[in-house]
Amino acid sequence: MSVELNHTIVHARDNRESAEFLAHILGLEVGTEWGPFIPLATSNGVTLDFATIPAESIVMQHYAFLVSDEDFEAAFARIRQAAITFYADPHLKQPGEINHHHGGRGLYFMDPAGHGMEIITRPYGDHEQTPSEQ
């Protein structure tokens, strides 16, 4: 049996704002509103369905996106152009830096609802980590 993630719901204070924010950073198109959802489809067929809920009900989640080196460069340029604070680490202790884990590049940033977003050019586990990466 083949199992694939098809979609997930992403809670937001404003579903359109959050969908458009991430679409802009990743260079994707926002889909057509469907009921309470604003969809954003990735190239592997997974859809993030943004749903507006009360801000006090939002629990921070983490979303990591595997991108090509070219897409990383484009997204990184859009992040810098928009003056979005980015970090080399998920604990947000290394602002203004990127990481080079697994032989690639990665960075973290926050979306308008407070979710942790990550872009990476190599999947985790591609090769052995050095002690500084652990």
PDB file of C-alpha atoms in Angstrom:
ATOM      1  CA  MET A   1       0.000   0.000   0.000  1.00  0.00           C
ATOM      2  CA  SER A   2       1.258   3.448  -0.873  1.00  0.00           C
ATOM      3  CA  VAL A   3       0.637   6.199   1.660  1.00  0.00           C
ATOM      4  CA  GLU A   4       1.128   9.884   0.879  1.00  0.00           C
ATOM      5  CA  LEU A   5       0.268  13.038   2.734  1.00  0.00           C
ATOM      6  CA  ASN A   6      -2.479  14.734   0.696  1.00  0.00           C
ATOM      7  CA  HIS A   7      -3.313  17.891   2.671  1.00  0.00           C
ATOM      8  CA  THR A   8      -3.166  19.481   6.070  1.00  0.00           C
ATOM      9  CA  ILE A   9      -5.030  22.372   7.653  1.00  0.00           C
ATOM     10  CA  VAL A  10      -2.935  25.332   8.769  1.00  0.00           C
ATOM     11  CA  HIS A  11      -4.577  27.561  11.358  1.00  0.00           C
ATOM     12  CA  ALA A  12      -4.179  31.288  10.787  1.00  0.00           C
ATOM     13  CA  ARG A  13      -5.489  34.584  12.123  1.00  0.00           C
ATOM     14  CA  ASP A  14      -6.274  35.481   8.499  1.00  0.00           C
ATOM     15  CA  ASN A  15      -6.256  32.571   6.059  1.00  0.00           C
ATOM     16  CA  ARG A  16      -5.680  34.731   2.969  1.00  0.00           C
ATOM     17  CA  GLU A  17      -2.852  36.729   4.554  1.00  0.00           C
ATOM     18  CA  SER A  18      -1.011  33.576   5.631  1.00  0.00           C
ATOM     19  CA  ALA A  19      -1.538  31.756   2.319  1.00  0.00           C
ATOM     20  CA  GLU A  20      -0.394  34.768   0.298  1.00  0.00           C
ATOM     21  CA  PHE A  21       2.620  35.307   2.572  1.00  0.00           C
ATOM     22  CA  LEU A  22       3.887  31.760   2.110  1.00  0.00           C
ATOM     23  CA  ALA A  23       2.999  31.679  -1.595  1.00  0.00           C
ATOM     24  CA  HIS A  24       5.064  34.833  -2.110  1.00  0.00           C
ATOM     25  CA  ILE A  25       8.090  33.455  -0.256  1.00  0.00           C
ATOM     26  CA  LEU A  26       7.990  30.077  -2.023  1.00  0.00           C
ATOM     27  CA  GLY A  27       7.016  31.395  -5.442  1.00  0.00           C
ATOM     28  CA  LEU A  28       3.725  29.451  -5.504  1.00  0.00           C
ATOM     29  CA  GLU A  29       0.185  30.322  -6.573  1.00  0.00           C
ATOM     30  CA  VAL A  30      -2.631  30.639  -4.039  1.00  0.00           C
ATOM     31  CA  GLY A  31      -5.499  28.353  -4.994  1.00  0.00           C
ATOM     32  CA  THR A  32      -9.191  29.118  -5.257  1.00  0.00           C
ATOM     33  CA  GLU A  33     -10.961  29.539  -1.929  1.00  0.00           C
ATOM     34  CA  TRP A  34     -12.898  26.411  -1.030  1.00  0.00           C
ATOM     35  CA  GLY A  35     -15.328  26.801   1.876  1.00  0.00           C
ATOM     36  CA  PRO A  36     -13.324  28.135   4.836  1.00  0.00           C
ATOM     37  CA  PHE A  37      -9.983  27.218   3.234  1.00  0.00           C
ATOM     38  CA  ILE A  38      -7.414  29.027   1.109  1.00  0.00           C
ATOM     39  CA  PRO A  39      -5.281  26.270  -0.454  1.00  0.00           C
ATOM     40  CA  LEU A  40      -1.617  26.383  -1.347  1.00  0.00           C
ATOM     41  CA  ALA A  41      -0.392  23.357  -3.306  1.00  0.00           C
ATOM     42  CA  THR A  42       3.225  22.205  -3.322  1.00  0.00           C
ATOM     43  CA  SER A  43       4.867  20.533  -6.312  1.00  0.00           C
ATOM     44  CA  ASN A  44       4.601  17.073  -4.739  1.00  0.00           C
ATOM     45  CA  GLY A  45       0.808  17.372  -4.517  1.00  0.00           C
ATOM     46  CA  VAL A  46       0.461  18.208  -0.822  1.00  0.00           C
ATOM     47  CA  THR A  47      -1.945  21.058  -0.152  1.00  0.00           C
ATOM     48  CA  LEU A  48      -1.767  23.366   2.843  1.00  0.00           C
ATOM     49  CA  ASP A  49      -5.338  24.496   3.499  1.00  0.00           C
ATOM     50  CA  PHE A  50      -5.224  27.750   5.465  1.00  0.00           C
ATOM     51  CA  ALA A  51      -8.189  28.257   7.807  1.00  0.00           C
ATOM     52  CA  THR A  52      -8.977  31.349   9.874  1.00  0.00           C
ATOM     53  CA  ILE A  53      -9.478  30.658  13.565  1.00  0.00           C
ATOM     54  CA  PRO A  54      -9.314  32.895  16.654  1.00  0.00           C
ATOM     55  CA  ALA A  55      -5.720  33.941  17.342  1.00  0.00           C
ATOM     56  CA  GLU A  56      -5.834  32.606  20.902  1.00  0.00           C
ATOM     57  CA  SER A  57      -6.608  29.112  19.536  1.00  0.00           C
ATOM     58  CA  ILE A  58      -3.557  28.928  17.266  1.00  0.00           C
ATOM     59  CA  VAL A  59      -0.868  26.531  18.409  1.00  0.00           C
ATOM     60  CA  MET A  60       2.500  27.019  16.758  1.00  0.00           C
ATOM     61  CA  GLN A  61       3.361  24.364  14.187  1.00  0.00           C
ATOM     62  CA  HIS A  62       6.470  23.742  12.105  1.00  0.00           C
ATOM     63  CA  TYR A  63       6.435  23.344   8.317  1.00  0.00           C
ATOM     64  CA  ALA A  64       9.596  22.453   6.387  1.00  0.00           C
ATOM     65  CA  PHE A  65       9.861  22.780   2.608  1.00  0.00           C
ATOM     66  CA  LEU A  66      12.467  20.992   0.527  1.00  0.00           C
ATOM     67  CA  VAL A  67      13.460  23.306  -2.327  1.00  0.00           C
ATOM     68  CA  SER A  68      16.045  23.312  -5.104  1.00  0.00           C
ATOM     69  CA  ASP A  69      19.152  25.468  -4.792  1.00  0.00           C
ATOM     70  CA  GLU A  70      17.630  27.893  -7.323  1.00  0.00           C
ATOM     71  CA  ASP A  71      14.334  28.073  -5.421  1.00  0.00           C
ATOM     72  CA  PHE A  72      16.253  28.608  -2.170  1.00  0.00           C
ATOM     73  CA  GLU A  73      18.072  31.570  -3.719  1.00  0.00           C
ATOM     74  CA  ALA A  74      14.783  33.065  -4.966  1.00  0.00           C
ATOM     75  CA  ALA A  75      12.985  32.535  -1.633  1.00  0.00           C
ATOM     76  CA  PHE A  76      15.960  33.858   0.321  1.00  0.00           C
ATOM     77  CA  ALA A  77      15.992  36.985  -1.855  1.00  0.00           C
ATOM     78  CA  ARG A  78      12.261  37.531  -1.214  1.00  0.00           C
ATOM     79  CA  ILE A  79      12.780  37.045   2.541  1.00  0.00           C
ATOM     80  CA  ARG A  80      15.587  39.621   2.576  1.00  0.00           C
ATOM     81  CA  GLN A  81      13.657  42.039   0.334  1.00  0.00           C
ATOM     82  CA  ALA A  82      10.660  41.878   2.694  1.00  0.00           C
ATOM     83  CA  ALA A  83      12.974  42.372   5.713  1.00  0.00           C
ATOM     84  CA  ILE A  84      11.698  39.143   7.303  1.00  0.00           C
ATOM     85  CA  THR A  85      13.896  38.010  10.168  1.00  0.00           C
ATOM     86  CA  PHE A  86      15.418  34.620   9.415  1.00  0.00           C
ATOM     87  CA  TYR A  87      17.486  32.244  11.496  1.00  0.00           C
ATOM     88  CA  ALA A  88      19.951  29.397  11.026  1.00  0.00           C
ATOM     89  CA  ASP A  89      18.347  27.379  13.817  1.00  0.00           C
ATOM     90  CA  PRO A  90      14.853  26.322  14.958  1.00  0.00           C
ATOM     91  CA  HIS A  91      15.374  27.884  18.393  1.00  0.00           C
ATOM     92  CA  LEU A  92      15.734  31.324  16.752  1.00  0.00           C
ATOM     93  CA  LYS A  93      19.097  31.965  18.418  1.00  0.00           C
ATOM     94  CA  GLN A  94      21.062  32.690  15.210  1.00  0.00           C
ATOM     95  CA  PRO A  95      19.317  35.606  13.480  1.00  0.00           C
ATOM     96  CA  GLY A  96      20.540  36.723  10.077  1.00  0.00           C
ATOM     97  CA  GLU A  97      22.322  33.439   9.406  1.00  0.00           C
ATOM     98  CA  ILE A  98      21.609  30.328   7.340  1.00  0.00           C
ATOM     99  CA  ASN A  99      22.745  26.779   8.074  1.00  0.00           C
ATOM    100  CA  HIS A 100      24.573  24.241   5.929  1.00  0.00           C
ATOM    101  CA  HIS A 101      23.201  21.021   7.381  1.00  0.00           C
ATOM    102  CA  HIS A 102      23.329  17.792   5.384  1.00  0.00           C
ATOM    103  CA  GLY A 103      25.472  19.371   2.692  1.00  0.00           C
ATOM    104  CA  GLY A 104      22.841  21.956   1.754  1.00  0.00           C
ATOM    105  CA  ARG A 105      21.454  25.226   3.016  1.00  0.00           C
ATOM    106  CA  GLY A 106      18.521  26.015   5.269  1.00  0.00           C
ATOM    107  CA  LEU A 107      16.847  28.744   7.208  1.00  0.00           C
ATOM    108  CA  TYR A 108      13.867  29.352   9.473  1.00  0.00           C
ATOM    109  CA  PHE A 109      11.357  32.211   9.561  1.00  0.00           C
ATOM    110  CA  MET A 110       7.978  32.893  11.132  1.00  0.00           C
ATOM    111  CA  ASP A 111       4.694  33.305   9.250  1.00  0.00           C
ATOM    112  CA  PRO A 112       2.005  35.875  10.170  1.00  0.00           C
ATOM    113  CA  ALA A 113       0.210  33.386  12.460  1.00  0.00           C
ATOM    114  CA  GLY A 114       3.394  32.503  14.355  1.00  0.00           C
ATOM    115  CA  HIS A 115       4.143  29.169  12.689  1.00  0.00           C
ATOM    116  CA  GLY A 116       7.768  28.205  12.195  1.00  0.00           C
ATOM    117  CA  MET A 117       8.614  27.865   8.508  1.00  0.00           C
ATOM    118  CA  GLU A 118      11.780  26.248   7.200  1.00  0.00           C
ATOM    119  CA  ILE A 119      13.307  25.968   3.757  1.00  0.00           C
ATOM    120  CA  ILE A 120      16.055  23.409   3.113  1.00  0.00           C
ATOM    121  CA  THR A 121      17.937  22.294   0.032  1.00  0.00           C
ATOM    122  CA  ARG A 122      18.809  18.787   1.286  1.00  0.00           C
ATOM    123  CA  PRO A 123      16.538  16.446   3.216  1.00  0.00           C
ATOM    124  CA  TYR A 124      17.558  15.515   6.723  1.00  0.00           C
ATOM    125  CA  GLY A 125      19.677  12.390   6.829  1.00  0.00           C
ATOM    126  CA  ASP A 126      21.258  12.940   3.391  1.00  0.00           C
ATOM    127  CA  HIS A 127      24.667  12.315   4.960  1.00  0.00           C
ATOM    128  CA  GLU A 128      26.371  12.225   8.327  1.00  0.00           C
ATOM    129  CA  GLN A 129      26.101  15.384  10.397  1.00  0.00           C
ATOM    130  CA  THR A 130      29.197  17.060  11.712  1.00  0.00           C
ATOM    131  CA  PRO A 131      29.254  17.711  15.474  1.00  0.00           C
ATOM    132  CA  SER A 132      28.469  21.398  14.872  1.00  0.00           C
ATOM    133  CA  GLU A 133      25.245  20.410  13.034  1.00  0.00           C
ATOM    134  CA  GLN A 134      23.860  18.244  15.836  1.00  0.00           C
TER     135      GLN A 134
END
